[in-house]
Structures are given as structure tokens and as C-alpha cells.
CSV table of C-alpha atoms and ligand atoms in Angstrom, one decimal:
chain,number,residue,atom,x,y,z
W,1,UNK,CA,42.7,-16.6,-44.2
W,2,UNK,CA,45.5,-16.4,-41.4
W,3,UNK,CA,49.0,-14.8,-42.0
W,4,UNK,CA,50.1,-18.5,-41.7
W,5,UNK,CA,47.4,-20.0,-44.6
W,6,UNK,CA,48.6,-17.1,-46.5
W,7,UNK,CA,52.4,-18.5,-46.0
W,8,UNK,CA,51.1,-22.1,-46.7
W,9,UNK,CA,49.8,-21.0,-49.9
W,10,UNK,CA,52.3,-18.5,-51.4
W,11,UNK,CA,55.1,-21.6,-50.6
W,12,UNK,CA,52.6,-23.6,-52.5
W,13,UNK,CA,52.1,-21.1,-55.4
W,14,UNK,CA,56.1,-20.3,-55.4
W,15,UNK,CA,57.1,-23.9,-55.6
W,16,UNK,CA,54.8,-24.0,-58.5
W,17,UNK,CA,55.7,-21.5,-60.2
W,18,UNK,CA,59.4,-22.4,-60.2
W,19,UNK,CA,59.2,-26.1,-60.9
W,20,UNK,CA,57.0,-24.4,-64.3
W,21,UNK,CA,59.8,-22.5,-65.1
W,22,UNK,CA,62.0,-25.1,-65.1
W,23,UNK,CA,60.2,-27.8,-66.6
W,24,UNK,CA,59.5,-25.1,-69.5
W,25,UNK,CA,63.1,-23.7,-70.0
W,26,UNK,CA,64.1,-27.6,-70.0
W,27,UNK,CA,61.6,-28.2,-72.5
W,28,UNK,CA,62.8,-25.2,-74.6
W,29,UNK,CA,66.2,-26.1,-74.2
W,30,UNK,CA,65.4,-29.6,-75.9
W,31,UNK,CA,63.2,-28.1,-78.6
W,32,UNK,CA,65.3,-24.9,-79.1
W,33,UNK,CA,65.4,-24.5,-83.3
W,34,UNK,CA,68.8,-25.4,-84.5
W,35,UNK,CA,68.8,-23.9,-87.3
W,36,UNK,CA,69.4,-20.1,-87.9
W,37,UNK,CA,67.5,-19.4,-90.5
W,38,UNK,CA,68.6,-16.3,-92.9
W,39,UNK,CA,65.8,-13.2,-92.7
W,40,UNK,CA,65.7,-11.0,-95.6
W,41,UNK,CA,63.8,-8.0,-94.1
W,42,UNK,CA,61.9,-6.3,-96.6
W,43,UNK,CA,63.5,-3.6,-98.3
W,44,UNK,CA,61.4,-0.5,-97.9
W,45,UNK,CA,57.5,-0.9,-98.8
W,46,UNK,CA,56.7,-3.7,-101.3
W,47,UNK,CA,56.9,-2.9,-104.7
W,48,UNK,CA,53.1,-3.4,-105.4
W,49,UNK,CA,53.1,-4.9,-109.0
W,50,UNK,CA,49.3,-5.6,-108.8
W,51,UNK,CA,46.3,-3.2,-107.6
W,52,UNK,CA,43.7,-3.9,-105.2
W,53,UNK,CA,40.5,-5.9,-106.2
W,54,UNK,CA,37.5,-5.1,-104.3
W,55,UNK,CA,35.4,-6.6,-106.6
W,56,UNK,CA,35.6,-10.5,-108.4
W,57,UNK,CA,38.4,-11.2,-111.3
W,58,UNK,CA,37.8,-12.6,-114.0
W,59,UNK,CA,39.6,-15.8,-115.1
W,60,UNK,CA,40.0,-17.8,-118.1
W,61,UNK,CA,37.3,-20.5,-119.4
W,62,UNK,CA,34.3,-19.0,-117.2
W,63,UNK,CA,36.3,-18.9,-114.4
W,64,UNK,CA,36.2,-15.9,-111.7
W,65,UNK,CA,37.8,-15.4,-108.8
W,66,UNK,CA,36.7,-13.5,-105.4
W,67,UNK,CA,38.7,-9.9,-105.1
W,68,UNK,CA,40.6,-9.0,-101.8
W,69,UNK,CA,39.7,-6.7,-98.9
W,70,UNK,CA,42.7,-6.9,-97.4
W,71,UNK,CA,46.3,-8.9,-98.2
W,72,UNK,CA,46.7,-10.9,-95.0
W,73,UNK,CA,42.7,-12.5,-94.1
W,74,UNK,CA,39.9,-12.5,-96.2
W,75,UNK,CA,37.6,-14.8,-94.4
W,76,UNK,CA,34.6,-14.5,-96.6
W,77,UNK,CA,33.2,-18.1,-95.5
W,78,UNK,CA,33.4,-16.4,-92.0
W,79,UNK,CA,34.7,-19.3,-89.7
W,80,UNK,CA,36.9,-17.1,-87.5
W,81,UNK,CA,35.8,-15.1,-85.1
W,82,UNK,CA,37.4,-11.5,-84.7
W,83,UNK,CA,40.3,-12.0,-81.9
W,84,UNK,CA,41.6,-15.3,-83.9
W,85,UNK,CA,41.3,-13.2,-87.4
W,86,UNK,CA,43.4,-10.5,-85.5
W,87,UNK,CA,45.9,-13.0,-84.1
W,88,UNK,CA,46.2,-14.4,-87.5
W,89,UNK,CA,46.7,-11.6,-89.3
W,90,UNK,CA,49.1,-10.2,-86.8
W,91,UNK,CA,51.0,-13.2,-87.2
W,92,UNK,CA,51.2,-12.8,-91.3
W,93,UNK,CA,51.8,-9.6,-90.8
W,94,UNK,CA,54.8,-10.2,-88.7
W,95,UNK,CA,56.3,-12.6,-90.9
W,96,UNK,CA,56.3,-10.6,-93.2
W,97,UNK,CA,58.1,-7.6,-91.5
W,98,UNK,CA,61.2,-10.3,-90.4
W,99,UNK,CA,61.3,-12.4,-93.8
W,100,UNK,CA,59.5,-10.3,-96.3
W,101,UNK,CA,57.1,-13.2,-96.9
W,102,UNK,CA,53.9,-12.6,-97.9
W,103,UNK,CA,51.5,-14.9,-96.6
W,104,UNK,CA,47.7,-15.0,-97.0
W,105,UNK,CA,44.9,-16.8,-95.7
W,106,UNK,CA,41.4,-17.1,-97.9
W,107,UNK,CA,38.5,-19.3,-96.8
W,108,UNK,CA,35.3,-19.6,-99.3
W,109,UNK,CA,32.2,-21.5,-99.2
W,110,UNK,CA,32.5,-23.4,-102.0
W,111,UNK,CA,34.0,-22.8,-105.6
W,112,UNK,CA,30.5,-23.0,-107.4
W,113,UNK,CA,29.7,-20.0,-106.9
W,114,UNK,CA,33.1,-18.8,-109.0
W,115,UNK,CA,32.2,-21.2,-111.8
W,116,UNK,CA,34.7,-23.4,-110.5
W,117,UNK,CA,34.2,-27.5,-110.6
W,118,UNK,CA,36.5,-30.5,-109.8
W,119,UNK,CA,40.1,-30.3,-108.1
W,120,UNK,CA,41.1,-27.5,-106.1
W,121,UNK,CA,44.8,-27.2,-107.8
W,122,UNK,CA,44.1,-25.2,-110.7
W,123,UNK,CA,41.4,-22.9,-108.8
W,124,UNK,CA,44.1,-22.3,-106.0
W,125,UNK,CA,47.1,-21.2,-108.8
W,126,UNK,CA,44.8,-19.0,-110.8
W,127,UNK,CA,44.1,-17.2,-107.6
W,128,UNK,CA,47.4,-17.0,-106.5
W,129,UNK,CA,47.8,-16.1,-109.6
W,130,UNK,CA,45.1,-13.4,-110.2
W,131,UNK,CA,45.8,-11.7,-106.5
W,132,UNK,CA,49.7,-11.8,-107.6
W,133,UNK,CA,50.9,-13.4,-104.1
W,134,UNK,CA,54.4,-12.8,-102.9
W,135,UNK,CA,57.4,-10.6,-104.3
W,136,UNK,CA,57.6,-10.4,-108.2
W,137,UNK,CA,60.7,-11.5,-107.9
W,138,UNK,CA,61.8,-13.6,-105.5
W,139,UNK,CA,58.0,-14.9,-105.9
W,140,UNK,CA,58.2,-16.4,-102.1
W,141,UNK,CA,54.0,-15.3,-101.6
W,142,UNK,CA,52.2,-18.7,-99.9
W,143,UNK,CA,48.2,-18.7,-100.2
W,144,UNK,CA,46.5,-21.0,-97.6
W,145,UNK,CA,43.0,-21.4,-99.4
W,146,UNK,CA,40.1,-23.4,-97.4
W,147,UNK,CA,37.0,-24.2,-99.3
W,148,UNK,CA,34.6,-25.1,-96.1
W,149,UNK,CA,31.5,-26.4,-97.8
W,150,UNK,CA,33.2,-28.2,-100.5
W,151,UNK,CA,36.0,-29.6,-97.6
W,152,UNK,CA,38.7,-29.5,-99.6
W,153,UNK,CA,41.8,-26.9,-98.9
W,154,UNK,CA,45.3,-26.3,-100.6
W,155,UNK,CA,49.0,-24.3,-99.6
W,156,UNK,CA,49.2,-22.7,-103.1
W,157,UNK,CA,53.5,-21.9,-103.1
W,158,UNK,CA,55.0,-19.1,-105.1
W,159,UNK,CA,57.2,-20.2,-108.0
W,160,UNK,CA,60.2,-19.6,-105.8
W,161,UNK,CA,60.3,-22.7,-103.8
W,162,UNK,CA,61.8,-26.2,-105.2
W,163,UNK,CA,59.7,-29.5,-105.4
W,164,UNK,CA,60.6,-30.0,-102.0
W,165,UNK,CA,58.2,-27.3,-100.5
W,166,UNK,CA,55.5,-29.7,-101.5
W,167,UNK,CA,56.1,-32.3,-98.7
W,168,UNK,CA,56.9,-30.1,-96.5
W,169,UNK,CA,53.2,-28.2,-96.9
W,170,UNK,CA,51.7,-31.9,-97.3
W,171,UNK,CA,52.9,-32.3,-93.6
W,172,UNK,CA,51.9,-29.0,-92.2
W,173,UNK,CA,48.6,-29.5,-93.7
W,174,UNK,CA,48.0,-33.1,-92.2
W,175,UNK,CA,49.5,-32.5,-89.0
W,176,UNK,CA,48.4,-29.0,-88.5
W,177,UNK,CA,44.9,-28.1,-90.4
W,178,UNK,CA,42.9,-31.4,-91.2
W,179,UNK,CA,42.8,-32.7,-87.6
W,180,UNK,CA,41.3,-29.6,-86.7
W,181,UNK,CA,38.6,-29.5,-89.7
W,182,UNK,CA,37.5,-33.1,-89.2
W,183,UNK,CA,36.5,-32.1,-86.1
W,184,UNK,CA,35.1,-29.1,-87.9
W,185,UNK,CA,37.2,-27.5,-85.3
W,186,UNK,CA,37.6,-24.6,-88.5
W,187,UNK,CA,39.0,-21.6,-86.4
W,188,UNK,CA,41.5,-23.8,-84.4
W,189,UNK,CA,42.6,-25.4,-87.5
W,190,UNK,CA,43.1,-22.2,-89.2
W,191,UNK,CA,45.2,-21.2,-86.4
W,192,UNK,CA,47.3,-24.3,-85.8
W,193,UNK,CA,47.8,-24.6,-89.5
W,194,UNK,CA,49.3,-21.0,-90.1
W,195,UNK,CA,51.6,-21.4,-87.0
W,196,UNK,CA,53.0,-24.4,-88.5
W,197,UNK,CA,53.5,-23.2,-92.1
W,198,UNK,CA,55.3,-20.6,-90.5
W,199,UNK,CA,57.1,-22.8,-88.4
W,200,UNK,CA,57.9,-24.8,-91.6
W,201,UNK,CA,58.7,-21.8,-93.8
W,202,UNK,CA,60.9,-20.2,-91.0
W,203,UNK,CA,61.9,-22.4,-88.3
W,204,UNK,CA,60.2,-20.7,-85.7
W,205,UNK,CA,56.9,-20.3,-84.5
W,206,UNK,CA,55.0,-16.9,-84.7
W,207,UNK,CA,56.6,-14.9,-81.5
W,208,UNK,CA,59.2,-17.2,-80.7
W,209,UNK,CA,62.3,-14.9,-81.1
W,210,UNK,CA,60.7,-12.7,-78.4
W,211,UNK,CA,60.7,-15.3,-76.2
W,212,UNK,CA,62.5,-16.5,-73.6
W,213,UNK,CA,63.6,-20.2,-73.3
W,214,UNK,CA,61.1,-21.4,-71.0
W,215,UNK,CA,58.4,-19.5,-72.4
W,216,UNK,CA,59.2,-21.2,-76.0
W,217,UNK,CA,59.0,-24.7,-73.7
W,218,UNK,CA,55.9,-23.5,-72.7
W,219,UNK,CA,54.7,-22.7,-76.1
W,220,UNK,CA,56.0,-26.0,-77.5
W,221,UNK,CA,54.0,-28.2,-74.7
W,222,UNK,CA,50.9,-26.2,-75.5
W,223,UNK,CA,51.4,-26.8,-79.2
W,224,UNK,CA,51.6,-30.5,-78.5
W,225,UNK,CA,48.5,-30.8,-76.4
W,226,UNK,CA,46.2,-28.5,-78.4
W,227,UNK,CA,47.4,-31.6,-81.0
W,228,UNK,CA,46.5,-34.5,-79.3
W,229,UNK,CA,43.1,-33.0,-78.7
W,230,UNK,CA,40.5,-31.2,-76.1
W,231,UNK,CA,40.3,-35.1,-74.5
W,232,UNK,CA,44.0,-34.2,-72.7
W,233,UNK,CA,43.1,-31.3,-71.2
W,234,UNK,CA,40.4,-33.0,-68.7
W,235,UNK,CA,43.0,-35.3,-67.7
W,236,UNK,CA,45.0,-32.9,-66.7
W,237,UNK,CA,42.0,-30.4,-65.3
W,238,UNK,CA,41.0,-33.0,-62.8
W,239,UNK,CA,44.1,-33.6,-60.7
W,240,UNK,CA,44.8,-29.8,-61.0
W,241,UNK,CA,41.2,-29.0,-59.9
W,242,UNK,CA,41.5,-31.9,-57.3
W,243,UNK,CA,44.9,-30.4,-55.7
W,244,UNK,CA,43.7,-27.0,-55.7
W,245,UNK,CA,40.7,-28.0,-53.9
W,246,UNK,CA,42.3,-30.1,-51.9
W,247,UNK,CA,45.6,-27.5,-51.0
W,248,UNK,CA,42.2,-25.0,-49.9
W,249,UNK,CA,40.6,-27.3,-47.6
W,250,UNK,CA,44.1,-28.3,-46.0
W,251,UNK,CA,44.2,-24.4,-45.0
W,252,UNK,CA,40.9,-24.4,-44.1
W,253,UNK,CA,41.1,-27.5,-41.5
W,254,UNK,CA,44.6,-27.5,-40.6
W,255,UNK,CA,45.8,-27.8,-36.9
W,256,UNK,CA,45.6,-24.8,-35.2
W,257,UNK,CA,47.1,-24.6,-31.8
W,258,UNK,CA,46.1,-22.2,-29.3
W,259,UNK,CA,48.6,-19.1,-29.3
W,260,UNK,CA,48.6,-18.7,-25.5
W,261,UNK,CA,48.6,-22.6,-24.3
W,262,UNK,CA,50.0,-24.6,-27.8
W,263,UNK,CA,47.1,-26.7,-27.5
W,264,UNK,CA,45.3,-27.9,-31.0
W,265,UNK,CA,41.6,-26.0,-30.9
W,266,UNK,CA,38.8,-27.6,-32.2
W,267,UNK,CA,36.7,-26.2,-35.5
W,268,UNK,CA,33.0,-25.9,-34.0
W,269,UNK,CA,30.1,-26.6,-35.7
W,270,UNK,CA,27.9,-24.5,-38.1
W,271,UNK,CA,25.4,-25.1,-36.2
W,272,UNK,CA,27.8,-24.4,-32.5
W,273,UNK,CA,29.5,-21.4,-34.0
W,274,UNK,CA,27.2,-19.2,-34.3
W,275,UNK,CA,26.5,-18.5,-30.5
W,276,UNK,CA,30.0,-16.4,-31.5
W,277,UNK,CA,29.2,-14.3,-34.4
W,278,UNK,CA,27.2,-10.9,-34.5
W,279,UNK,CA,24.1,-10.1,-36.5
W,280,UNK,CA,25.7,-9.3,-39.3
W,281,UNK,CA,27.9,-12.1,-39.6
W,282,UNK,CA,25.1,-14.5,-39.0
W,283,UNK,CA,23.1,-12.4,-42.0
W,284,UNK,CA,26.4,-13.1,-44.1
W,285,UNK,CA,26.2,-16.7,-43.9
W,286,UNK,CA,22.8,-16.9,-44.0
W,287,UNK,CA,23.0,-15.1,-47.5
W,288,UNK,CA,26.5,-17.1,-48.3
W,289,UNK,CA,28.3,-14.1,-48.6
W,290,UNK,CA,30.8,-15.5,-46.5
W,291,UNK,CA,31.6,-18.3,-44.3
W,292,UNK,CA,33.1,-18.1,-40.9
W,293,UNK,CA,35.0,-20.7,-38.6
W,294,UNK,CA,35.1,-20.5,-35.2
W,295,UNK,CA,37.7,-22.2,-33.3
W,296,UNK,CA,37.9,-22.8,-29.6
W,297,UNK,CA,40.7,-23.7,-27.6
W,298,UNK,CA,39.9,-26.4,-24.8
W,299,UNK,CA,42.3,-25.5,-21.9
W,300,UNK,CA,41.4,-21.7,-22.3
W,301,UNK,CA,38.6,-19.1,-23.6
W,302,UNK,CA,40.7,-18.3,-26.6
W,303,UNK,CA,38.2,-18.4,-29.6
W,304,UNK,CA,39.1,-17.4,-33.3
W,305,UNK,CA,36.6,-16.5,-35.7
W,306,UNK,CA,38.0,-17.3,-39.4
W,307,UNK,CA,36.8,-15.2,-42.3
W,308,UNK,CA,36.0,-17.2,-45.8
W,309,UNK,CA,34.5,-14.3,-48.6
W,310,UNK,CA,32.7,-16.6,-51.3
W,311,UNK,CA,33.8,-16.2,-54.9
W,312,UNK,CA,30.7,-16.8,-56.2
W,313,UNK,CA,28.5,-14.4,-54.3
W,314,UNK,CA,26.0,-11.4,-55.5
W,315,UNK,CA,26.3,-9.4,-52.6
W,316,UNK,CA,28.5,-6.9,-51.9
W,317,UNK,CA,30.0,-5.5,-49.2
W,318,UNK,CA,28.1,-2.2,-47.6
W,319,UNK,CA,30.2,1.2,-47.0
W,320,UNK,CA,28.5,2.0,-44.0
W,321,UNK,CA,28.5,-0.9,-42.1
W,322,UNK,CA,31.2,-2.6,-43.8
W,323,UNK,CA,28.9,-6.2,-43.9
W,324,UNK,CA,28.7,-8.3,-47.1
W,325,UNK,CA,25.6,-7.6,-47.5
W,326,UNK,CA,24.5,-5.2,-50.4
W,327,UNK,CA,22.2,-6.2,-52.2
W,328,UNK,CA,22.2,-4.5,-56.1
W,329,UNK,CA,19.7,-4.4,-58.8
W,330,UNK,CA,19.9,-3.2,-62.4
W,331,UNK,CA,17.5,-1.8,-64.2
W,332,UNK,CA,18.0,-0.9,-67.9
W,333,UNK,CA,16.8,2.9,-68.6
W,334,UNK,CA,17.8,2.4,-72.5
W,335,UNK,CA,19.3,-0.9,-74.4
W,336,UNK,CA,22.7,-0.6,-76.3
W,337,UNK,CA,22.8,-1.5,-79.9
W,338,UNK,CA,25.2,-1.5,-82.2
W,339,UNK,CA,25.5,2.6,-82.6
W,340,UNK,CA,25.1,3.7,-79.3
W,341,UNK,CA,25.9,3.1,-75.6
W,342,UNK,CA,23.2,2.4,-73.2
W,343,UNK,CA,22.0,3.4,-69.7
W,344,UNK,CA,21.2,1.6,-66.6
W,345,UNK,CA,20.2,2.6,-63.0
W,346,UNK,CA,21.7,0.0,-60.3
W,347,UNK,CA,20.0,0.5,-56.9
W,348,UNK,CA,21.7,-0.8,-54.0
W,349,UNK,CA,20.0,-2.0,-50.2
W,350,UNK,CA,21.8,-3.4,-47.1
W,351,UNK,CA,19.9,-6.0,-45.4
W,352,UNK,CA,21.9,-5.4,-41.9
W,353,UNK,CA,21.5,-1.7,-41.9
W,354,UNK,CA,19.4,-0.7,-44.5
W,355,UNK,CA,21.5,1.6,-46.1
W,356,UNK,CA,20.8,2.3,-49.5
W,357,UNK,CA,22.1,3.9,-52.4
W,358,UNK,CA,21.8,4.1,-56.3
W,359,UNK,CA,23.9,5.5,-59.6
W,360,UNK,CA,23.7,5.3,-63.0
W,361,UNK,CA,25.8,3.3,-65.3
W,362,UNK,CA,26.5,3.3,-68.9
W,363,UNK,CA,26.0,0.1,-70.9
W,364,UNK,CA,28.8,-0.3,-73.5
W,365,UNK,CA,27.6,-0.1,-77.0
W,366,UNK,CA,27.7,-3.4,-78.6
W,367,UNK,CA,30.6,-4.4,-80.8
W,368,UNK,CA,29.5,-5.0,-84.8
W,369,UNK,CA,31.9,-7.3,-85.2
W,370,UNK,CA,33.9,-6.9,-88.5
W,371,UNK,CA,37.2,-5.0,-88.2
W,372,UNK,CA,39.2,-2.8,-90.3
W,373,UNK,CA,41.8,-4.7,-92.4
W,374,UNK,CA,45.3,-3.5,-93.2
W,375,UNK,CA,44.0,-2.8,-96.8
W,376,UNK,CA,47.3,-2.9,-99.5
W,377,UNK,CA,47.6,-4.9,-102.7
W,378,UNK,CA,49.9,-7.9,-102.9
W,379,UNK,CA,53.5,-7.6,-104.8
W,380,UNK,CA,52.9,-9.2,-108.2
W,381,UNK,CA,54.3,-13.1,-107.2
W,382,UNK,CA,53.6,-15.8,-109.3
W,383,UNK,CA,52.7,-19.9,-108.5
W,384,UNK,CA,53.6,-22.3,-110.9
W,385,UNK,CA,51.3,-24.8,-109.2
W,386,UNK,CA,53.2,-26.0,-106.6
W,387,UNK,CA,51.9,-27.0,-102.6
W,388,UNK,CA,49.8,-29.4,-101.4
W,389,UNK,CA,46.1,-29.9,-100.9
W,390,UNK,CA,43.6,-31.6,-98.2
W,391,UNK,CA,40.3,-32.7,-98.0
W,392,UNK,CA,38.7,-34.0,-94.8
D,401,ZN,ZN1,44.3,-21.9,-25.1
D,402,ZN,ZN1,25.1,-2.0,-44.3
């Protein structure tokens, strides 16, 4: 790249980035929430009415129900994988820092193995029920229950909300779950869903009052393409990808004129050019390393020889003679597991100069998945059956 391409493309990238900003803050503007809606931060730790279950409770007529880990996720049918469980939780647990609301998300197999058959409803209560979800008085808790094998789900409310709260979780759970789990799309369900109850119970998304205006655009435009469904993105991947590609081979072709007579050069050949490259910049595009562009002027000798690294290449580029052309091999001296790191030697040859070179690395140890849960106990809330369920 030339100090001009480099102009071309930071215009490019700033014009960009500013009609993004302004499309988002115009978008943010449009969607801003209009209604303020009243916080009631939580005074001092939650009164915890209820103790922590580890192990199942036991309901009435034969009836049990799974204990609790943790009071935000407990994804025992295990259809999250750990960074969405950690966003998830960290958006419970942030709700319930500005409103006091606790929140919880539960996903089972199937309700069998609990002695449970027929409708979810009464399940879901005596859960939120057994757990005690929500304040004990002001019984605002909301259980988001997802049975994956039997496909049905249910927003279990706390006591606290009128009649009208049902609708209003009958929506979130069409709109923002069951699209998702018909597609048995289960983690980006999970994920839509609990943005949209909060959404619903709050008025603003998870993160929004952090935000500025065009981010929150930004955010809203997302939400409403991750609803229509993956077949939006690739219309809009393939005109990105095609401009991209196409603003990179402008800069790579683009008139150059000669700096001492003006006159447009020519680009030669592959084949032509290399009469004008060295050794090692022959051996670099013979390994497609990188690609070089020579350009001539007609009226005078002036010749430029344009550099193009690949992004996509294994070789690296050799401290002695400074060539893209280091080779590197790994070879593991002992495998990582899940309890300890591991140990590699990488040995490292130039094919211009034959410099060579190797160290010793560590392999990181390998994560065990599962991660530690906030732990606590809920506050003692009670449901009198009221929500909405789903099946898909
Ligand atoms: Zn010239
Ligand atoms: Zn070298």
C-alpha cells in the first residue's frame, strides 16, 4: 500500500463510519423508550425468606421439583454454552441491581423425570413456588422455565403483577423465544427471549441506559435482524463482501501516474515483473507470502515495486533477513488436558537465508467448561399462577 491507497481507504473507512453513526443515532432517536419507567433499587441485600436447595424438593401428589445451584441460570438440560450462560446471567443479575427484580432462568429435559405429566402451568407455579421467586413482598420474582425434550416452556409471574402481565409474556414469548426453538435455535432463543422480557418488564433492553443513542439504534437494528432470521444476514454479507473486495482491488489497479513525468504507468505482468524483484521477493511469491506489483512508467525508467503481505499466509517474516519467509513447525512435547497446561517446541527455518531458530511454548490448559454461579437463595416470592406458556 501507497501513502495515497492508504488515504483512499481511511476516506472510505471514515465516511463509513460516520454515515453508521448517524444512521444508528437516527434510529435510536426514533426507537428511544418513552417511557421512564420507576426503579426501585434494592434496599440492602435481599431478605432471603427461603434457603438454598442443592438437592430435589419435594412437592405435593408425587410431585418433586429440581433444587437450585444458583438463583439467576440453572441450565440443567445444558443448551447454553458458557459465554451466553454468563451474558445471561449478567443480564439477570443487572436487573436486578436497578429494579430489584429477581429473575430466573431454568431449562430441564423433560418433567418425567420429576413425576410430572400433562400441562406445564401447575409444574411451573409449584416451582416458582417451591424455589420462592421474587421479593416476599412485593412478590415481583419472574421464572422463565424451558422444558427442551417435552417442547413446551412457560414465564411463571410472581403474584405481584395484574392479569395484564399475561399478554404481555404471551407476546415476548411468541415474538422472542418460540421462533428461535422451532428452529431449535435453543441458546439464541434463550437469549432473545430474556432480553425481551426485560425489555417488557422494564422498558429497556439489558445495557441500554449505558448507552449512547446511536449505539441503542444500533442495538435496536441488530435486535430486528437477528428476528427476521440468519437468511438476512447473507443478503446483506454479499454486497458488503462485494464492496470491500471491490474498494481493494480499486487500490490495487488504480491509475498511477509517474511522479517525475505525470504519465499513467502500466501494471506489468506476473510473469514481466519479476525481471525486477530480488531473490527473496521472487521466493515470497513463489510461497504466496506476499504479492508484489511492479509498475513502469513509459516515457521514463521510473519503476515501482508495490508490496501486498497475504492475510492468509503461514509464513512469517525472518529477523535476519527481514523476508517473509519463515517457515515454523510445532511439535507437541506434552498434551494439555483439563488440569494442566501443556508444552510445545516450535522450530523455525528461512528458506532465503537459512536462518533458523526454535523456543518452547506453553499450551494453555483446556477449559472444563462449567463455571462458578453466584450461589444465594431466592427471597421468598410467591406465583399465583399467572404468565404465559409455549410449545413449539
Ligand atoms: Zn516517468
Ligand atoms: Zn531469512
Amino acid at each position: 500500500m501507497t501513502k495515497r491507497d492508504l488515504e483512499i481507504a481511511l476516506a472510505v473507512v471514515f465516511a463509513v463510519v460516520v454515515t453508521g453513526w448517524l444512521i444508528g443515532f437516527a434510529v435510536g432517536w426514533a426507537t428511544r423508550p418513552d417511557t421512564v419507567v420507576e426503579t426501585v433499587a434494592p434496599e440492602g441485600p435481599p431478605e432471603r425468606a427461603v434457603a438454598p436447595q442443592d438437592g430435589p424438593v419435594d412437592g405435593a401428589g408425587g410431585v418433586s421439583y429440581p433444587g437450585y445451584e444458583e438463583i439467576h441460570v440453572n441450565d440443567y438440560a445444558d443448551l447454553l454454552r458458557e459465554a451466553a450462560e454468563d451474558r445471561v446471567r449478567q443480564d439477570l443479575k443487572d436487573l436486578y441491581d436497578r429494579t430489584g427484580i429477581e429473575m430466573t432462568v431454568l431449562t430441564l429435559s423433560n418433567m418425567a423425570a420429576y413425576g410430572h405429566d400433562g400441562p406445564i402451568e401447575p409444574f411451573a407455579t409449584g416451582l416458582f413456588n417451591a424455589w420462592g421467586i421474587g421479593h416476599a413482598v412485593r412478590n415481583d420474582g419472574v421464572l422463565v422455565l424451558v422444558v427442551v425434550d417435552d417442547r413446551h416452556m412457560r414465564i411463571e409471574i410472581g403474584a405481584g403483577y395484574d392479569q395484564s402481565w399475561d399478554a404481555r409474556m404471551q407476546r415476548v414469548i411468541d415474538d422472542g423465544f418460540l421462533p428461535h426453538f422451532r428452529n431449535e435455535k435453543y441458546e439464541r432463543g434463550i437469549e432473545t427471549g430474556v432480553e425481551e422480557t426485560i425489555h417488557e418488564l422494564t422498558g429497556r433492553y439489558p445495557g441500554e441506559d449505558e448507552i449512547g443513542t446511536a449505539a441503542r439504534g444500533w442495538a435496536w437494528i441488530l435486535r430486528q435482524l437477528r428476528k427476521a432470521g440468519d437468511w438476512i444476514w447473507s443478503l446483506l454479507l454479499i454486497p458488503l463482501g462485494g464492496a470491500a473486495l471491490g474498494l481493494r482491488h480499486y487500490l490495487r489497479v488504480r491509475p498511477r501516474p509517474c511522479p517525475h513525468c505525470r504519465v499513467l504507468m502500466a501494471r506489468m505482468g506476473e510473469a514481466a515483473d519479476d525481471e525486477h524483484l530480488d531473490g527473496g521477493q521472487r521466493l515470497e511469491e513463489y510461497l504466496q507470502s506476499v504479492d508484489y506489483d511492479v509498475w513502469a512508467c513509459a516515457d521514463c525508467d521510473h519503476k515501482e515495486i508495490i508490496r501486498y503481505p497475504s492475510l492468509f499466509s503461514a509464513h512469517g517474516t525472518c529477523p535476519r533477513c527481514d523476508y517473509r519467509t519463515l517457515a515454523s513447525e510445532s511439535t507437541t512435547l506434552e498434551a494439555a488436558t483439563t488440569s494442566s497446561s501443556g508444552r510445545k517446541r516450535v522450530d523455525y527455518h528461512c528458506q532465503q537465508c537459512d536462518y533458523e531458530d526454535s523456543e518452547i511454548r506453553t499450551i494453555p490448559r483446556k477449559s472444563s467448561g462449567g463455571s462458578g454461579g453466584s450461589g444465594g437463595s431466592f427471597g421468598g416470592g410467591s406465583s399465583s399462577g399467572g404468565g404465559a406458556s409455549g410449545s413449539w
